[in-house]
Amino acid sequence: MATETHAAAGTAADAAHGAASAPGMPQLDFSTWGNQIFWLMVTLVVIYFVLSRIALPRIGAVLADRQGTIMKDIAAAEELKAKAFDAEKAYEKALADARSEANRIANETRAAIQADLDAAIAKADAEIGAKAAEGEKAIAAIRANAVESVSVVAKDAADAIVAAMGGKADAKAIEAAVTARMKG
Amino acid sequence: MATEAHGGEEGGLVFHPMDQFIVKPLFGGDTIEWYTITNATLWMAIAVLAIIGLMVLGTSRRATIPTRMQSIAELAYGFVYKMVEDVTGKDGVKFFPYVMTLFMFIVMANFLGLLPMSFTTTSHFAVTVVLALLVFLTVTIYGIAKHGTHFLGLFWVSSAPLPLRPVLAIIELISYFVRPVSHSIRLAGNVMAGHAVIKVFAGFAAIATISPVSVVAITAMYGLEVLVAFIQAYVFTILTCVYLKDALHPGH
């Protein structure tokens, strides 16, 4: 390949350039400049038109679209976030309501039970009081009975003692004595 | 390839690292007329097709969620667009298709030139000088058309002390006209040097004992060249933007 190139360069019309280019820099072989410049201009013009007419507007539109989509998504996300926040607030409010309602019901129930309990206790107290009064009365009756029995027994005993002493008991005197004694 | 041919011929280590840059007609013939289809023409055409493939076919689906190809195209678009906007400002965006054309052609030609057996169009001064002159002429003509004599304020540093201004004006004037030279030689020089160095290392591979080192060196240089291929395209583009900024906003 290189040999062929050199042959080509050697037989090139411009021998001076050929000689200069073989050991030196092909870049400085000015006989190729016109050709390169012409094709470069063609290349640049083609690239410029392809880019400015097709590629760049398209890519710009795609990037703008993406930016728009991202913005829209962010806005939607913000909205959803706000909604979630509201929902959470509503939930917490419902929870607090439920809790206060439960408290209220519990208090009411407690009060009702307390009232029932108080009534039952009062009733029981009254019953106990009645029973106790009855008992007192029975005890008083028994005591009275017992006092009478004691005075009878005492009179009889005094009568018997007096008789055993050989005297004749005076019923009235004995009764008076016993009564006096019992008062004392 | 060139080295082997000559090595066999002359029986020794002979390097022809520059042979890869020779422009030759593709379809026979010895003379190169302005319309002759040469290897340079072929690789420019391949660059055009590659750019169409990437930027047009790659984006043909206009997908909101991009494919790999479309991603690369969008990346290139965003990269250059941001560069133009950042450096030249909002009103420089009208030059975006033009800058994009330059960037895509240079980056594509550089990368295609790294393929084995290929021809690197951007290694030729004929190409880079035209590219740089296009930028220079655009900046100069647009600057004068838009700002008239005010464009000359570019050379009159009003922030400097008055006695210094004529001196600075001369320096600014020289630097202004040197721009297309440095702009073009930087690109072609970097690309050409890298390719030539790889070729020299490839020449050493003919010696059996050195060949492993040579292969490693070629690999390393190739990696560096991949970097250079992109960086030089970037540098050319950003300098274009900087020069365009002068046309849009002359004065310091």
PDB file of C-alpha atoms in Angstrom, chain B residues 50-151:
ATOM      1  CA  ALA B  50     -21.722   8.778  11.400  1.00  0.00           C
ATOM      2  CA  ILE B  51     -23.087  12.165  12.478  1.00  0.00           C
ATOM      3  CA  ILE B  52     -26.334  11.531  10.603  1.00  0.00           C
ATOM      4  CA  GLY B  53     -26.514   8.079  12.188  1.00  0.00           C
ATOM      5  CA  LEU B  54     -26.007   9.448  15.663  1.00  0.00           C
ATOM      6  CA  MET B  55     -27.925  12.706  15.547  1.00  0.00           C
ATOM      7  CA  VAL B  56     -30.754  11.828  13.140  1.00  0.00           C
ATOM      8  CA  LEU B  57     -31.285   8.065  13.115  1.00  0.00           C
ATOM      9  CA  GLY B  58     -30.358   7.786  16.794  1.00  0.00           C
ATOM     10  CA  THR B  59     -33.062  10.254  17.749  1.00  0.00           C
ATOM     11  CA  SER B  60     -35.690   9.101  15.244  1.00  0.00           C
ATOM     12  CA  ARG B  61     -37.903   7.609  17.957  1.00  0.00           C
ATOM     13  CA  ARG B  62     -38.047  10.914  19.854  1.00  0.00           C
ATOM     14  CA  ALA B  63     -38.371   8.854  23.003  1.00  0.00           C
ATOM     15  CA  THR B  64     -39.022  10.576  26.309  1.00  0.00           C
ATOM     16  CA  ILE B  65     -36.989   7.797  27.864  1.00  0.00           C
ATOM     17  CA  PRO B  66     -33.990   7.780  25.522  1.00  0.00           C
ATOM     18  CA  THR B  67     -32.226   4.827  24.010  1.00  0.00           C
ATOM     19  CA  ARG B  68     -28.451   4.639  24.319  1.00  0.00           C
ATOM     20  CA  MET B  69     -27.913   6.277  20.945  1.00  0.00           C
ATOM     21  CA  GLN B  70     -30.375   9.060  21.698  1.00  0.00           C
ATOM     22  CA  SER B  71     -28.725   9.579  25.072  1.00  0.00           C
ATOM     23  CA  ILE B  72     -25.386  10.207  23.401  1.00  0.00           C
ATOM     24  CA  ALA B  73     -26.969  12.603  20.914  1.00  0.00           C
ATOM     25  CA  GLU B  74     -28.714  14.472  23.746  1.00  0.00           C
ATOM     26  CA  LEU B  75     -25.507  14.532  25.729  1.00  0.00           C
ATOM     27  CA  ALA B  76     -23.650  16.111  22.788  1.00  0.00           C
ATOM     28  CA  TYR B  77     -26.472  18.613  22.291  1.00  0.00           C
ATOM     29  CA  GLY B  78     -26.561  19.552  25.958  1.00  0.00           C
ATOM     30  CA  PHE B  79     -22.793  19.733  26.199  1.00  0.00           C
ATOM     31  CA  VAL B  80     -22.376  22.161  23.294  1.00  0.00           C
ATOM     32  CA  TYR B  81     -25.558  24.111  24.045  1.00  0.00           C
ATOM     33  CA  LYS B  82     -24.479  24.758  27.611  1.00  0.00           C
ATOM     34  CA  MET B  83     -21.011  25.719  26.439  1.00  0.00           C
ATOM     35  CA  VAL B  84     -22.387  28.243  23.935  1.00  0.00           C
ATOM     36  CA  GLU B  85     -24.865  29.634  26.433  1.00  0.00           C
ATOM     37  CA  ASP B  86     -22.371  29.878  29.300  1.00  0.00           C
ATOM     38  CA  VAL B  87     -19.585  31.482  27.298  1.00  0.00           C
ATOM     39  CA  THR B  88     -21.391  33.725  24.821  1.00  0.00           C
ATOM     40  CA  GLY B  89     -24.560  34.410  26.761  1.00  0.00           C
ATOM     41  CA  LYS B  90     -28.207  34.095  25.758  1.00  0.00           C
ATOM     42  CA  ASP B  91     -27.820  36.053  22.523  1.00  0.00           C
ATOM     43  CA  GLY B  92     -25.055  33.705  21.367  1.00  0.00           C
ATOM     44  CA  VAL B  93     -27.470  30.814  21.132  1.00  0.00           C
ATOM     45  CA  LYS B  94     -28.167  31.690  17.486  1.00  0.00           C
ATOM     46  CA  PHE B  95     -24.653  30.435  16.724  1.00  0.00           C
ATOM     47  CA  PHE B  96     -25.405  27.101  18.355  1.00  0.00           C
ATOM     48  CA  PRO B  97     -26.042  25.101  15.119  1.00  0.00           C
ATOM     49  CA  TYR B  98     -22.821  26.485  13.670  1.00  0.00           C
ATOM     50  CA  VAL B  99     -20.751  25.621  16.752  1.00  0.00           C
ATOM     51  CA  MET B 100     -22.434  22.247  16.943  1.00  0.00           C
ATOM     52  CA  THR B 101     -21.466  21.574  13.320  1.00  0.00           C
ATOM     53  CA  LEU B 102     -17.827  22.328  14.093  1.00  0.00           C
ATOM     54  CA  PHE B 103     -17.830  20.261  17.269  1.00  0.00           C
ATOM     55  CA  MET B 104     -19.544  17.243  15.750  1.00  0.00           C
ATOM     56  CA  PHE B 105     -17.298  17.234  12.698  1.00  0.00           C
ATOM     57  CA  ILE B 106     -14.081  17.550  14.713  1.00  0.00           C
ATOM     58  CA  VAL B 107     -14.968  15.050  17.412  1.00  0.00           C
ATOM     59  CA  MET B 108     -16.260  12.549  14.882  1.00  0.00           C
ATOM     60  CA  ALA B 109     -13.245  12.951  12.571  1.00  0.00           C
ATOM     61  CA  ASN B 110     -10.873  12.608  15.518  1.00  0.00           C
ATOM     62  CA  PHE B 111     -12.492   9.420  16.760  1.00  0.00           C
ATOM     63  CA  LEU B 112     -12.847   7.925  13.290  1.00  0.00           C
ATOM     64  CA  GLY B 113      -9.183   8.721  12.750  1.00  0.00           C
ATOM     65  CA  LEU B 114      -8.325   6.481  15.678  1.00  0.00           C
ATOM     66  CA  LEU B 115      -9.669   3.438  13.860  1.00  0.00           C
ATOM     67  CA  PRO B 116      -6.848   1.329  12.458  1.00  0.00           C
ATOM     68  CA  MET B 117      -6.163   1.924   8.736  1.00  0.00           C
ATOM     69  CA  SER B 118      -8.313   5.035   8.750  1.00  0.00           C
ATOM     70  CA  PHE B 119      -7.408   8.511   7.567  1.00  0.00           C
ATOM     71  CA  THR B 120      -7.607  11.391  10.001  1.00  0.00           C
ATOM     72  CA  THR B 121      -9.022  14.410   8.199  1.00  0.00           C
ATOM     73  CA  THR B 122      -8.436  16.726  11.160  1.00  0.00           C
ATOM     74  CA  SER B 123      -4.686  16.005  11.059  1.00  0.00           C
ATOM     75  CA  HIS B 124      -4.421  18.187   7.949  1.00  0.00           C
ATOM     76  CA  PHE B 125      -3.788  21.875   8.141  1.00  0.00           C
ATOM     77  CA  ALA B 126      -5.914  22.307   5.034  1.00  0.00           C
ATOM     78  CA  VAL B 127      -8.912  21.223   7.082  1.00  0.00           C
ATOM     79  CA  THR B 128      -8.165  22.940  10.376  1.00  0.00           C
ATOM     80  CA  VAL B 129      -7.104  26.191   8.731  1.00  0.00           C
ATOM     81  CA  VAL B 130     -10.445  26.338   6.939  1.00  0.00           C
ATOM     82  CA  LEU B 131     -12.287  25.585  10.166  1.00  0.00           C
ATOM     83  CA  ALA B 132     -10.339  28.242  12.047  1.00  0.00           C
ATOM     84  CA  LEU B 133     -10.692  30.802   9.246  1.00  0.00           C
ATOM     85  CA  LEU B 134     -14.440  30.217   9.163  1.00  0.00           C
ATOM     86  CA  VAL B 135     -14.578  31.077  12.844  1.00  0.00           C
ATOM     87  CA  PHE B 136     -12.259  34.060  12.393  1.00  0.00           C
ATOM     88  CA  LEU B 137     -14.250  35.437   9.472  1.00  0.00           C
ATOM     89  CA  THR B 138     -17.549  34.855  11.235  1.00  0.00           C
ATOM     90  CA  VAL B 139     -16.332  36.697  14.320  1.00  0.00           C
ATOM     91  CA  THR B 140     -14.830  39.572  12.340  1.00  0.00           C
ATOM     92  CA  ILE B 141     -17.695  40.065   9.885  1.00  0.00           C
ATOM     93  CA  TYR B 142     -20.417  39.620  12.472  1.00  0.00           C
ATOM     94  CA  GLY B 143     -18.621  41.863  14.930  1.00  0.00           C
ATOM     95  CA  ILE B 144     -18.193  44.679  12.424  1.00  0.00           C
ATOM     96  CA  ALA B 145     -21.718  44.266  11.037  1.00  0.00           C
ATOM     97  CA  LYS B 146     -23.267  44.370  14.468  1.00  0.00           C
ATOM     98  CA  HIS B 147     -21.126  46.915  16.272  1.00  0.00           C
ATOM     99  CA  GLY B 148     -19.487  48.877  13.454  1.00  0.00           C
ATOM    100  CA  THR B 149     -16.477  50.833  14.656  1.00  0.00           C
ATOM    101  CA  HIS B 150     -17.397  49.983  18.209  1.00  0.00           C
ATOM    102  CA  PHE B 151     -16.028  46.514  17.417  1.00  0.00           C
TER     103      PHE B 151
END
